[in-house]
Short mmCIF file of C-alpha atoms in Angstrom, two decimals:
data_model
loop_
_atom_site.label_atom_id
_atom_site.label_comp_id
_atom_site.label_asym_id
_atom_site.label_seq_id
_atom_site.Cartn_x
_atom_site.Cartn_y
_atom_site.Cartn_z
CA UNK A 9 4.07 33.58 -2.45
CA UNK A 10 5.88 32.15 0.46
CA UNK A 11 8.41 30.15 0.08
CA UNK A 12 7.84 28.02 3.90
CA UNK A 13 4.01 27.56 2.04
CA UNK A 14 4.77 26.64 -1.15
CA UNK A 15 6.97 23.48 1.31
CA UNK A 16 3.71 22.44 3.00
CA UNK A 17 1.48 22.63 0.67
CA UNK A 18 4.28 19.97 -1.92
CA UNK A 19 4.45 17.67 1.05
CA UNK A 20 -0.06 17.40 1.34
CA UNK A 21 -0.99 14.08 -0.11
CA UNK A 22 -4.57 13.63 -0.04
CA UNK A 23 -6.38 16.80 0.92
CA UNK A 24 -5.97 20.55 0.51
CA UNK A 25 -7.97 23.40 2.02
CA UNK A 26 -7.37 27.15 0.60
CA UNK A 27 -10.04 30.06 -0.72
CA UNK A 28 -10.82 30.04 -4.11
CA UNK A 29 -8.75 33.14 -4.54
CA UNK A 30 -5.45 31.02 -2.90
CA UNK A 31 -5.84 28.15 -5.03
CA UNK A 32 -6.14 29.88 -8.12
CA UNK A 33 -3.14 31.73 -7.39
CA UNK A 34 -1.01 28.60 -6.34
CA UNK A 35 -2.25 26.94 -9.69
CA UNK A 36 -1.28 30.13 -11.70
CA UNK A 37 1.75 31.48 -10.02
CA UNK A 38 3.58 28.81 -8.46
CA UNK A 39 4.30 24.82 -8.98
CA UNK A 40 3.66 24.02 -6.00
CA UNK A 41 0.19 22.26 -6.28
CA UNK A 42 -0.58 19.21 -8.35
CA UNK A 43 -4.00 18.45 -9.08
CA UNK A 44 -3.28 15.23 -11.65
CA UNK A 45 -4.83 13.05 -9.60
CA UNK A 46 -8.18 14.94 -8.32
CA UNK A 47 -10.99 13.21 -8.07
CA UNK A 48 -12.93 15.86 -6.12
CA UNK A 49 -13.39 19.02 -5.90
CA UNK A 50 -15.62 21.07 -3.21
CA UNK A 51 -16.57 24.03 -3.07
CA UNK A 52 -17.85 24.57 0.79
CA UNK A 53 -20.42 27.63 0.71
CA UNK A 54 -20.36 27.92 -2.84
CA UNK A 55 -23.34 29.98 -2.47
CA UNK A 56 -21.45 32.70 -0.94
CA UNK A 57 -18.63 32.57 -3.58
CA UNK A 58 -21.35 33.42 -5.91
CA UNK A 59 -22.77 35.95 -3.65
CA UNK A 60 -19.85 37.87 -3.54
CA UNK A 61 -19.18 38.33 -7.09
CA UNK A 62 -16.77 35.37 -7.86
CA UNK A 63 -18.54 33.62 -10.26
CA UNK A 64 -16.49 33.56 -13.30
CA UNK A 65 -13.52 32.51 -10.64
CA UNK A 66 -15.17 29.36 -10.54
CA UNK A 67 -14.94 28.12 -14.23
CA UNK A 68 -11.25 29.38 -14.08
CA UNK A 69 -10.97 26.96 -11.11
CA UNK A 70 -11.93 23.99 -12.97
CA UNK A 71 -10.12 25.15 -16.17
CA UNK A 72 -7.17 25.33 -14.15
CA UNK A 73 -6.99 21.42 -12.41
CA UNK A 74 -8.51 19.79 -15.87
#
């Protein structure tokens, strides 16, 4: 993980965009994302996610910020 990204995303108050695949690796592998305070969570083109064979990346998702 890069250091210089693991600074921007600590200093993002109210919105974050990443893959699933990113955020599940900042949430595992690095401290540098608090989800505390999430209210809401989207998934844009969820449909494809689950097109491509990441559907059990999705439960791991919410597991992960609840």
């Amino acid at each position: 993980m890069c250091v210089a990204q693991e600074a921007t995303i600590r200093s993002l108050r109210d919105m974050m965009v990443a893959t699933l695949g990113r955020m599940i690796d900042h949430l595992r592998k690095s401290m540098s994302v608090d989800l505390d305070d999430l209210t809401v969570l989207i998934l844009d083109e969820a449909d494809c996610i689950l097109e491509r064979g990441f559907k059990l990346e999705i439960p791991k998702l919410v597991m992960l910020i609840s």
